[in-house]
Tab-separated table of C-alpha atoms and ligand atoms in Angstrom:
chain	number	residue	atom	x	y	z
A	255	MET	CA	-53.543	31.338	78.155
A	256	SER	CA	-52.616	28.620	75.653
A	257	GLU	CA	-52.352	25.014	76.761
A	258	LYS	CA	-48.756	24.109	77.269
A	259	ILE	CA	-46.433	21.465	78.643
A	260	LYS	CA	-43.096	22.661	79.955
A	261	ILE	CA	-40.303	20.199	80.629
A	262	ILE	CA	-38.640	20.982	83.917
A	263	GLU	CA	-34.892	20.418	83.818
A	264	ASP	CA	-34.103	17.005	85.358
A	265	GLY	CA	-37.712	16.909	86.510
A	266	PRO	CA	-41.338	16.396	85.509
A	267	TYR	CA	-43.630	17.772	82.825
A	268	LEU	CA	-45.404	20.868	84.084
A	269	VAL	CA	-48.853	21.230	82.512
A	270	SER	CA	-50.712	24.525	82.364
A	271	PRO	CA	-54.075	24.791	84.172
A	272	GLY	CA	-57.198	23.465	82.525
A	273	VAL	CA	-55.679	20.741	80.329
A	274	PRO	CA	-57.879	17.656	80.945
A	275	LEU	CA	-56.037	14.510	82.005
A	276	LYS	CA	-57.678	11.154	81.271
A	277	ILE	CA	-56.920	7.463	81.230
A	278	ASN	CA	-56.818	6.085	77.661
A	279	ILE	CA	-56.800	2.316	77.253
A	280	ILE	CA	-55.622	0.252	74.267
A	281	GLU	CA	-58.474	-2.185	73.808
A	282	CYS	CA	-57.793	-5.432	71.951
A	283	ALA	CA	-60.165	-7.715	70.067
A	284	GLY	CA	-60.332	-11.485	70.587
A	285	ASP	CA	-57.317	-11.954	68.300
A	286	GLY	CA	-55.166	-9.947	70.713
A	287	LEU	CA	-54.629	-7.035	68.319
A	288	PRO	CA	-55.573	-3.482	69.314
A	289	GLU	CA	-58.969	-2.532	67.946
A	290	LYS	CA	-60.029	0.718	69.567
A	291	TRP	CA	-59.294	3.294	72.229
A	292	ALA	CA	-61.349	3.179	75.415
A	293	GLU	CA	-61.612	5.949	77.954
A	294	GLY	CA	-61.112	5.596	81.682
A	295	LYS	CA	-61.458	8.139	84.423
A	296	THR	CA	-60.711	11.841	84.217
A	297	TYR	CA	-58.352	13.089	86.913
A	298	ASP	CA	-59.429	16.065	88.985
A	299	THR	CA	-56.647	18.595	88.482
A	300	GLN	CA	-58.691	21.347	90.167
A	301	GLY	CA	-58.032	23.861	87.425
A	302	LYS	CA	-54.436	24.218	88.638
A	303	PRO	CA	-51.086	23.535	86.969
A	304	TYR	CA	-49.951	19.962	87.566
A	305	ALA	CA	-46.701	18.025	87.306
A	306	LEU	CA	-46.594	14.657	85.521
A	307	CYS	CA	-43.945	12.060	86.289
A	308	ARG	CA	-41.194	11.855	83.667
A	309	CYS	CA	-38.749	9.506	85.419
A	310	GLY	CA	-41.278	6.665	85.753
A	311	ARG	CA	-40.522	5.998	89.426
A	312	SER	CA	-43.247	8.061	91.091
A	313	LYS	CA	-45.453	6.162	93.500
A	314	THR	CA	-48.320	8.478	92.553
A	315	LYS	CA	-48.244	8.001	88.756
A	316	PRO	CA	-49.180	9.733	86.570
A	317	PHE	CA	-48.262	12.600	88.913
A	318	CYS	CA	-44.793	13.521	90.087
A	319	ASP	CA	-43.910	12.761	93.707
A	320	GLY	CA	-40.304	13.961	93.579
A	321	ALA	CA	-38.824	10.494	92.906
A	322	HIS	CA	-36.759	11.911	89.987
A	323	THR	CA	-34.292	13.395	92.481
A	324	SER	CA	-33.280	10.027	93.912
A	325	CYS	CA	-33.146	7.642	90.926
A	326	ARG	CA	-31.146	7.216	87.724
A	327	TRP	CA	-33.024	7.908	84.511
A	328	ASN	CA	-32.588	9.456	81.052
A	329	LYS	CA	-33.157	13.108	81.814
A	330	LYS	CA	-31.601	14.541	78.698
A	331	GLU	CA	-33.677	15.628	75.710
A	332	THR	CA	-32.067	13.770	72.814
A	333	ALA	CA	-34.751	13.946	70.080
A	334	GLN	CA	-33.852	15.788	66.903
A	335	ASN	CA	-36.311	18.648	66.661
A	336	ILE	CA	-36.983	18.389	62.913
A	337	PRO	CA	-40.567	18.985	61.708
A	338	TYR	CA	-42.484	15.829	60.882
A	339	MET	CA	-43.093	16.687	57.224
A	340	GLN	CA	-39.361	17.149	56.696
A	341	SER	CA	-38.259	13.999	58.459
A	342	ALA	CA	-40.929	11.322	57.791
A	343	GLN	CA	-40.286	8.674	55.138
A	344	LYS	CA	-42.821	8.416	52.344
A	345	CYS	CA	-44.346	5.105	51.249
A	346	ALA	CA	-46.089	5.903	47.983
A	347	GLY	CA	-49.332	4.088	47.179
A	348	PRO	CA	-51.667	4.088	44.188
A	349	ARG	CA	-54.456	5.994	45.987
A	350	ALA	CA	-52.611	7.795	48.787
A	351	ASP	CA	-49.209	7.966	50.470
A	352	LEU	CA	-48.175	6.934	53.943
A	353	LEU	CA	-45.744	9.060	55.947
A	354	ASP	CA	-43.755	7.266	58.592
A	355	LYS	CA	-41.378	8.652	61.221
A	356	GLU	CA	-40.237	5.441	62.828
A	357	GLU	CA	-38.357	6.864	65.797
A	358	LEU	CA	-41.667	8.125	67.209
A	359	CYS	CA	-43.110	4.627	67.485
A	360	ALA	CA	-44.818	3.976	70.834
A	361	VAL	CA	-45.797	0.396	69.807
A	362	ALA	CA	-49.518	0.894	70.269
A	363	ARG	CA	-49.895	-1.698	67.474
A	364	PHE	CA	-53.060	-0.352	65.808
A	365	CYS	CA	-51.122	-0.403	62.520
A	366	ASP	CA	-51.027	-4.232	62.638
A	367	ARG	CA	-54.800	-4.789	62.746
A	368	HIS	CA	-55.595	-5.491	59.076
A	369	GLY	CA	-52.357	-6.926	57.762
A	370	GLN	CA	-50.250	-3.846	58.471
A	371	VAL	CA	-50.749	-0.312	57.232
A	372	TRP	CA	-47.662	-0.460	54.941
A	373	ASN	CA	-49.260	-3.314	52.972
A	374	LEU	CA	-52.682	-1.674	52.900
A	375	ILE	CA	-51.358	1.564	51.402
A	376	GLU	CA	-49.900	-0.384	48.469
A	377	LYS	CA	-53.281	-1.812	47.479
A	378	ASP	CA	-55.461	-0.207	44.858
A	379	ASP	CA	-58.946	-0.462	46.364
A	380	GLU	CA	-61.110	1.780	48.546
A	381	THR	CA	-61.536	-0.716	51.402
A	382	SER	CA	-57.778	-1.037	51.892
A	383	LEU	CA	-57.375	2.734	51.775
A	384	LYS	CA	-60.117	3.192	54.370
A	385	LEU	CA	-58.440	0.685	56.678
A	386	ALA	CA	-55.021	2.299	56.155
A	387	ILE	CA	-56.466	5.693	57.141
A	388	GLU	CA	-58.166	4.188	60.199
A	389	GLU	CA	-54.954	2.482	61.345
A	390	ALA	CA	-52.793	5.561	60.782
A	391	CYS	CA	-55.300	7.777	62.620
A	392	ASN	CA	-55.282	5.434	65.634
A	393	CYS	CA	-51.511	5.877	66.013
A	394	PRO	CA	-51.203	7.990	69.181
A	395	ALA	CA	-47.624	9.050	68.457
A	396	GLY	CA	-48.334	10.622	65.078
A	397	ARG	CA	-45.647	8.348	63.639
A	398	LEU	CA	-48.014	7.424	60.799
A	399	THR	CA	-50.148	9.711	58.655
A	400	VAL	CA	-51.900	9.225	55.341
A	401	VAL	CA	-51.665	11.938	52.692
A	402	LYS	CA	-54.375	11.910	50.040
A	403	ASP	CA	-54.652	14.411	47.203
A	404	GLY	CA	-51.974	16.507	48.881
A	405	LYS	CA	-53.862	16.687	52.205
A	406	VAL	CA	-52.644	15.184	55.460
A	407	ILE	CA	-55.473	13.226	57.071
A	408	GLU	CA	-55.579	13.788	60.819
A	409	PRO	CA	-58.118	12.495	63.361
A	410	GLN	CA	-60.227	14.987	65.296
A	411	LEU	CA	-58.993	14.791	68.855
A	412	PRO	CA	-60.013	16.621	72.010
A	413	ARG	CA	-57.417	18.945	73.504
A	414	GLU	CA	-56.274	16.822	76.432
A	415	ILE	CA	-53.588	14.474	77.720
A	416	GLY	CA	-54.245	10.740	77.729
A	417	VAL	CA	-52.477	8.524	80.238
A	418	VAL	CA	-52.046	5.406	78.115
A	419	GLN	CA	-52.692	1.943	79.546
A	420	ASP	CA	-51.808	-1.224	77.677
A	421	PRO	CA	-53.543	-4.073	79.518
A	422	ALA	CA	-52.695	-6.673	76.845
A	423	MET	CA	-49.000	-6.030	77.517
A	424	LYS	CA	-49.669	-5.540	81.251
A	425	HIS	CA	-47.827	-2.212	81.110
A	426	ARG	CA	-48.492	1.464	81.430
A	427	GLY	CA	-47.862	3.473	78.276
A	428	PRO	CA	-46.778	7.027	77.465
A	429	LEU	CA	-48.585	10.356	77.758
A	430	TRP	CA	-50.722	10.924	74.683
A	431	VAL	CA	-50.748	14.646	73.973
A	432	LYS	CA	-53.570	15.667	71.661
A	433	SER	CA	-54.765	18.472	69.501
A	434	GLY	CA	-51.937	20.934	69.396
A	435	ILE	CA	-50.849	21.384	73.007
A	436	GLU	CA	-47.499	23.182	72.954
A	437	LEU	CA	-44.362	21.476	74.228
A	438	GLU	CA	-41.383	23.426	75.482
A	439	GLY	CA	-38.078	21.831	76.412
A	440	ALA	CA	-36.127	22.445	79.593
A	441	LYS	CA	-33.793	24.843	77.802
A	442	GLY	CA	-36.652	26.705	76.162
A	443	VAL	CA	-36.615	24.875	72.819
A	444	LYS	CA	-40.065	24.782	71.196
A	445	TYR	CA	-40.932	21.394	69.766
A	446	GLU	CA	-43.169	21.152	66.748
A	447	THR	CA	-46.801	21.525	67.814
A	448	ARG	CA	-48.726	18.535	66.500
A	449	ASN	CA	-52.162	16.990	66.616
A	450	ARG	CA	-50.720	13.824	68.170
A	451	MET	CA	-47.581	12.958	70.058
A	452	THR	CA	-46.568	10.571	72.796
A	453	LEU	CA	-44.259	11.697	75.578
A	454	CYS	CA	-42.059	9.344	77.538
A	455	ARG	CA	-43.011	8.872	81.178
A	456	CYS	CA	-40.883	5.816	81.946
A	457	GLY	CA	-37.649	7.804	82.073
A	458	GLU	CA	-35.853	5.421	79.704
A	459	SER	CA	-36.569	6.520	76.125
A	460	SER	CA	-33.586	7.029	73.821
A	461	ASN	CA	-35.578	9.718	72.018
A	462	MET	CA	-36.475	12.000	74.924
A	463	PRO	CA	-38.927	13.598	75.384
A	464	PHE	CA	-40.767	11.287	73.013
A	465	CYS	CA	-41.745	7.693	73.728
A	466	ASP	CA	-39.788	5.026	71.846
A	467	ALA	CA	-41.636	2.074	73.444
A	468	THR	CA	-38.879	1.272	75.945
A	469	HIS	CA	-41.603	1.389	78.634
A	470	LEU	CA	-42.592	-2.138	77.548
A	471	ARG	CA	-39.258	-3.388	78.928
A	472	CYS	CA	-39.420	-1.402	82.182
A	473	PRO	CA	-40.374	-3.297	85.346
A	474	HIS	CA	-41.397	-0.007	86.967
A	475	MET	CA	-44.027	0.525	84.224
A	476	LYS	CA	-45.760	-2.810	84.804
A	477	GLY	CA	-49.393	-2.639	85.852
A	478	ALA	CA	-51.892	0.147	85.355
A	479	ASP	CA	-52.740	3.581	86.685
A	480	GLU	CA	-55.890	4.068	88.688
B	256	FES	S1	-43.092	5.837	78.073
B	256	FES	FE1	-40.888	5.908	78.055
B	256	FES	S2	-40.440	4.947	76.166
B	256	FES	FE2	-42.605	4.902	76.194
């Protein structure tokens, strides 16, 4: 059976058995800017299907506890389901191009590390290109990708779901879905299968089911998962 996430109407994300679920932490350097991803614990999902909170109000995050039935949240899938390559903006550079689909931004901030990826891609030297690729590949949402010699450069990621933690912002982050796990909407719509995407789990995104960084303004997303 292929790994899949199914959105339950007005409810959680239902994940097929065997998809690993891990804590992923945005780790910052001394200057306060994100530098690398760190791994936390792996949840024991016992090889069974599991339901992940989508409304953000569960007391057992990242898992659903039924809270979605008794709170107000943005249940509706509002994202335009247009393939990335057809909807991303291109920033052309001398050595490679940067593709950018801004509405997918989860504000993980790796693109700010070395003077911003948009500036790096405009420079005509190998070091800047290397840093631009590194920053784009650290973007969990797949908002940013570098295209060189006609090839999209993607990081190698394990097939799993990361439960993002952002200790510098003192907030929980989205669900980081990696390596081509399928996503099906509540009404059966198939979203584009991608190497990276971030799903909203605060219940407040304006681009459901994708994260748009609203979680950083949500009191119920303060803190960290354990
Ligand atoms: S988790 Fe909801 S907007 Fe990011």
